[in-house]
Amino acid sequence: MAREKDLFFMKKAMAQAARAEALGEVPVGVVIVRDGLIVARAFNRKETAHDPTAHAEIIAIRRAARKLGAWRLDSCQLYVTLEPCVMCMGGLIQARIGRLIYGATDAKAGACGSLYDLSSDNRLNYRFSVTSGVMQQEASEQLRVFFRALRKKNK
């Protein structure tokens, strides 16, 4: 049952990633869920917003906190298509997210096991559970195709 639910919401995050890609953004998408309902959706907006902090996770956290009227999101699950970076993991920790579910790993910037693991670092004041690899193949392929096209365009 949990696996089916994770697939359902990761597909919603993948749809957000497709919206980012359509705008020329790195295709990363997020949905935040509480009690089985999506409370926030977002996709990367760094290029279009000219904002280095406009990662999908940060935008979604802000939207969820506003909608729920609270900065503590410990009753929420965050689904993201790519392993979060250090900045985004900092946001998840500050928001006290209940659970993180991600698709593709990020060997160059991943802060949830690939390069660093901030989700379970005992030196931090908050830790949360993580499920990795949900729709990993699809999320990785979406990123590969995007970057291949970008390299071809920039030649």
mmCIF file of C-alpha atoms in Angstrom:
data_model
loop_
_atom_site.group_PDB
_atom_site.id
_atom_site.type_symbol
_atom_site.label_atom_id
_atom_site.label_comp_id
_atom_site.label_asym_id
_atom_site.label_seq_id
_atom_site.Cartn_x
_atom_site.Cartn_y
_atom_site.Cartn_z
ATOM 1 C CA MET A 1 0.000 0.000 0.000
ATOM 2 C CA ALA A 2 2.722 2.491 0.939
ATOM 3 C CA ARG A 3 4.586 1.694 -2.286
ATOM 4 C CA GLU A 4 1.445 2.383 -4.377
ATOM 5 C CA LYS A 5 0.912 5.680 -2.576
ATOM 6 C CA ASP A 6 4.548 6.655 -3.124
ATOM 7 C CA LEU A 7 4.246 5.881 -6.850
ATOM 8 C CA PHE A 8 1.023 7.879 -7.113
ATOM 9 C CA PHE A 9 2.530 11.009 -5.563
ATOM 10 C CA MET A 10 5.879 10.638 -7.344
ATOM 11 C CA LYS A 11 3.972 10.675 -10.642
ATOM 12 C CA LYS A 12 2.490 13.992 -9.528
ATOM 13 C CA ALA A 13 6.016 15.282 -8.794
ATOM 14 C CA MET A 14 7.140 14.065 -12.239
ATOM 15 C CA ALA A 15 4.334 16.118 -13.795
ATOM 16 C CA GLN A 16 5.697 19.178 -11.991
ATOM 17 C CA ALA A 17 9.174 18.365 -13.339
ATOM 18 C CA ALA A 18 7.730 18.285 -16.859
ATOM 19 C CA ARG A 19 6.374 21.802 -16.305
ATOM 20 C CA ALA A 20 9.871 22.954 -15.335
ATOM 21 C CA GLU A 21 11.351 21.335 -18.430
ATOM 22 C CA ALA A 22 8.801 23.065 -20.676
ATOM 23 C CA LEU A 23 10.136 26.399 -19.379
ATOM 24 C CA GLY A 24 13.773 25.417 -19.922
ATOM 25 C CA GLU A 25 14.327 24.767 -16.228
ATOM 26 C CA VAL A 26 16.119 21.716 -14.853
ATOM 27 C CA PRO A 27 13.245 19.215 -14.573
ATOM 28 C CA VAL A 28 12.793 18.812 -10.841
ATOM 29 C CA GLY A 29 9.314 18.645 -9.371
ATOM 30 C CA VAL A 30 7.863 18.408 -5.863
ATOM 31 C CA VAL A 31 4.589 17.690 -4.166
ATOM 32 C CA ILE A 32 4.021 17.970 -0.424
ATOM 33 C CA VAL A 33 1.358 15.687 1.015
ATOM 34 C CA ARG A 34 -0.500 15.664 4.315
ATOM 35 C CA ASP A 35 -3.181 13.149 5.235
ATOM 36 C CA GLY A 36 -3.203 11.816 1.681
ATOM 37 C CA LEU A 37 -3.822 15.218 0.080
ATOM 38 C CA ILE A 38 -1.430 17.429 -1.858
ATOM 39 C CA VAL A 39 -0.969 20.707 0.014
ATOM 40 C CA ALA A 40 1.724 22.201 -2.246
ATOM 41 C CA ARG A 41 3.256 21.674 -5.680
ATOM 42 C CA ALA A 42 6.298 23.281 -7.232
ATOM 43 C CA PHE A 43 9.003 22.948 -9.834
ATOM 44 C CA ASN A 44 12.407 24.529 -10.339
ATOM 45 C CA ARG A 45 12.278 28.255 -11.201
ATOM 46 C CA LYS A 46 15.948 29.350 -10.924
ATOM 47 C CA GLU A 47 16.222 30.521 -14.528
ATOM 48 C CA THR A 48 12.801 32.119 -14.935
ATOM 49 C CA ALA A 49 12.829 33.773 -11.492
ATOM 50 C CA HIS A 50 16.531 34.724 -11.666
ATOM 51 C CA ASP A 51 16.742 33.340 -8.140
ATOM 52 C CA PRO A 52 19.422 30.853 -7.063
ATOM 53 C CA THR A 53 17.202 29.686 -4.181
ATOM 54 C CA ALA A 54 14.188 28.923 -6.395
ATOM 55 C CA HIS A 55 14.593 25.164 -6.138
ATOM 56 C CA ALA A 56 11.374 23.174 -6.267
ATOM 57 C CA GLU A 57 11.729 22.018 -2.649
ATOM 58 C CA ILE A 58 12.136 25.535 -1.240
ATOM 59 C CA ILE A 59 9.188 26.889 -3.232
ATOM 60 C CA ALA A 60 6.988 23.961 -2.154
ATOM 61 C CA ILE A 61 7.968 24.298 1.514
ATOM 62 C CA ARG A 62 7.036 27.991 1.462
ATOM 63 C CA ARG A 63 3.693 27.252 -0.191
ATOM 64 C CA ALA A 64 2.850 24.431 2.221
ATOM 65 C CA ALA A 65 3.738 26.517 5.275
ATOM 66 C CA ARG A 66 1.558 29.389 4.042
ATOM 67 C CA LYS A 67 -1.358 27.098 3.221
ATOM 68 C CA LEU A 68 -1.176 25.233 6.533
ATOM 69 C CA GLY A 69 -0.468 28.351 8.578
ATOM 70 C CA ALA A 70 2.552 26.786 10.251
ATOM 71 C CA TRP A 71 6.252 26.421 9.556
ATOM 72 C CA ARG A 72 6.418 22.950 11.119
ATOM 73 C CA LEU A 73 5.615 20.400 8.432
ATOM 74 C CA ASP A 74 6.251 17.303 10.553
ATOM 75 C CA SER A 75 2.916 15.795 9.477
ATOM 76 C CA CYS A 76 3.883 16.121 5.800
ATOM 77 C CA GLN A 77 5.711 14.028 3.239
ATOM 78 C CA LEU A 78 7.767 15.681 0.507
ATOM 79 C CA TYR A 79 8.048 13.876 -2.835
ATOM 80 C CA VAL A 80 10.793 15.138 -5.154
ATOM 81 C CA THR A 81 12.127 13.759 -8.415
ATOM 82 C CA LEU A 82 15.810 14.400 -7.587
ATOM 83 C CA GLU A 83 17.769 13.926 -4.369
ATOM 84 C CA PRO A 84 17.837 17.300 -2.570
ATOM 85 C CA CYS A 85 20.960 19.458 -2.380
ATOM 86 C CA VAL A 86 22.452 20.868 0.832
ATOM 87 C CA MET A 87 20.330 24.043 0.664
ATOM 88 C CA CYS A 88 17.111 22.097 0.186
ATOM 89 C CA MET A 89 17.977 19.598 2.909
ATOM 90 C CA GLY A 90 18.526 22.573 5.202
ATOM 91 C CA GLY A 91 15.032 23.741 4.314
ATOM 92 C CA LEU A 92 13.563 20.303 4.984
ATOM 93 C CA ILE A 93 15.282 20.161 8.357
ATOM 94 C CA GLN A 94 14.127 23.669 9.277
ATOM 95 C CA ALA A 95 10.561 22.786 8.219
ATOM 96 C CA ARG A 96 10.703 19.591 10.298
ATOM 97 C CA ILE A 97 9.411 17.609 7.322
ATOM 98 C CA GLY A 98 7.989 14.264 8.378
ATOM 99 C CA ARG A 99 9.299 12.125 5.527
ATOM 100 C CA LEU A 100 11.229 12.591 2.295
ATOM 101 C CA ILE A 101 10.681 10.454 -0.794
ATOM 102 C CA TYR A 102 12.890 11.032 -3.838
ATOM 103 C CA GLY A 103 13.527 9.509 -7.237
ATOM 104 C CA ALA A 104 16.926 10.001 -8.858
ATOM 105 C CA THR A 105 20.158 10.218 -6.902
ATOM 106 C CA ASP A 106 22.516 13.168 -7.417
ATOM 107 C CA ALA A 107 26.164 12.123 -7.164
ATOM 108 C CA LYS A 108 27.387 15.714 -7.617
ATOM 109 C CA ALA A 109 25.146 17.572 -5.152
ATOM 110 C CA GLY A 110 22.958 15.078 -3.283
ATOM 111 C CA ALA A 111 22.728 15.713 0.439
ATOM 112 C CA CYS A 112 20.654 12.707 1.385
ATOM 113 C CA GLY A 113 23.147 9.914 0.961
ATOM 114 C CA SER A 114 25.035 10.491 -2.289
ATOM 115 C CA LEU A 115 27.495 13.240 -1.368
ATOM 116 C CA TYR A 116 26.335 14.014 2.178
ATOM 117 C CA ASP A 117 23.601 12.590 4.391
ATOM 118 C CA LEU A 118 21.963 15.393 6.318
ATOM 119 C CA SER A 119 18.761 13.432 6.907
ATOM 120 C CA SER A 120 20.360 11.249 9.577
ATOM 121 C CA ASP A 121 23.286 13.339 10.820
ATOM 122 C CA ASN A 122 23.278 12.989 14.630
ATOM 123 C CA ARG A 123 24.932 16.396 14.996
ATOM 124 C CA LEU A 124 21.755 18.094 13.744
ATOM 125 C CA ASN A 125 18.741 18.721 15.947
ATOM 126 C CA TYR A 126 16.246 17.028 13.633
ATOM 127 C CA ARG A 127 16.219 13.870 11.535
ATOM 128 C CA PHE A 128 13.546 12.305 9.344
ATOM 129 C CA SER A 129 12.926 9.133 7.385
ATOM 130 C CA VAL A 130 13.892 8.894 3.740
ATOM 131 C CA THR A 131 12.759 6.626 0.937
ATOM 132 C CA SER A 132 14.973 6.795 -2.142
ATOM 133 C CA GLY A 133 14.701 5.390 -5.641
ATOM 134 C CA VAL A 134 10.949 5.787 -6.202
ATOM 135 C CA MET A 135 10.607 5.986 -10.007
ATOM 136 C CA GLN A 136 14.368 6.425 -10.132
ATOM 137 C CA GLN A 137 14.691 5.195 -13.702
ATOM 138 C CA GLU A 138 12.040 7.587 -15.050
ATOM 139 C CA ALA A 139 13.352 10.569 -13.088
ATOM 140 C CA SER A 140 16.954 9.878 -14.140
ATOM 141 C CA GLU A 141 15.948 9.517 -17.776
ATOM 142 C CA GLN A 142 14.036 12.808 -17.724
ATOM 143 C CA LEU A 143 17.149 14.566 -16.435
ATOM 144 C CA ARG A 144 19.455 12.783 -18.919
ATOM 145 C CA VAL A 145 17.289 13.760 -21.875
ATOM 146 C CA PHE A 146 17.085 17.369 -20.673
ATOM 147 C CA PHE A 147 20.846 17.762 -20.218
ATOM 148 C CA ARG A 148 21.625 15.955 -23.486
ATOM 149 C CA ALA A 149 19.369 18.419 -25.361
ATOM 150 C CA LEU A 150 20.906 21.363 -23.491
ATOM 151 C CA ARG A 151 24.450 20.287 -24.407
ATOM 152 C CA LYS A 152 23.422 19.801 -28.031
ATOM 153 C CA LYS A 153 21.804 23.247 -28.104
ATOM 154 C CA ASN A 154 24.897 24.909 -26.604
ATOM 155 C CA LYS A 155 27.340 23.363 -29.128
#
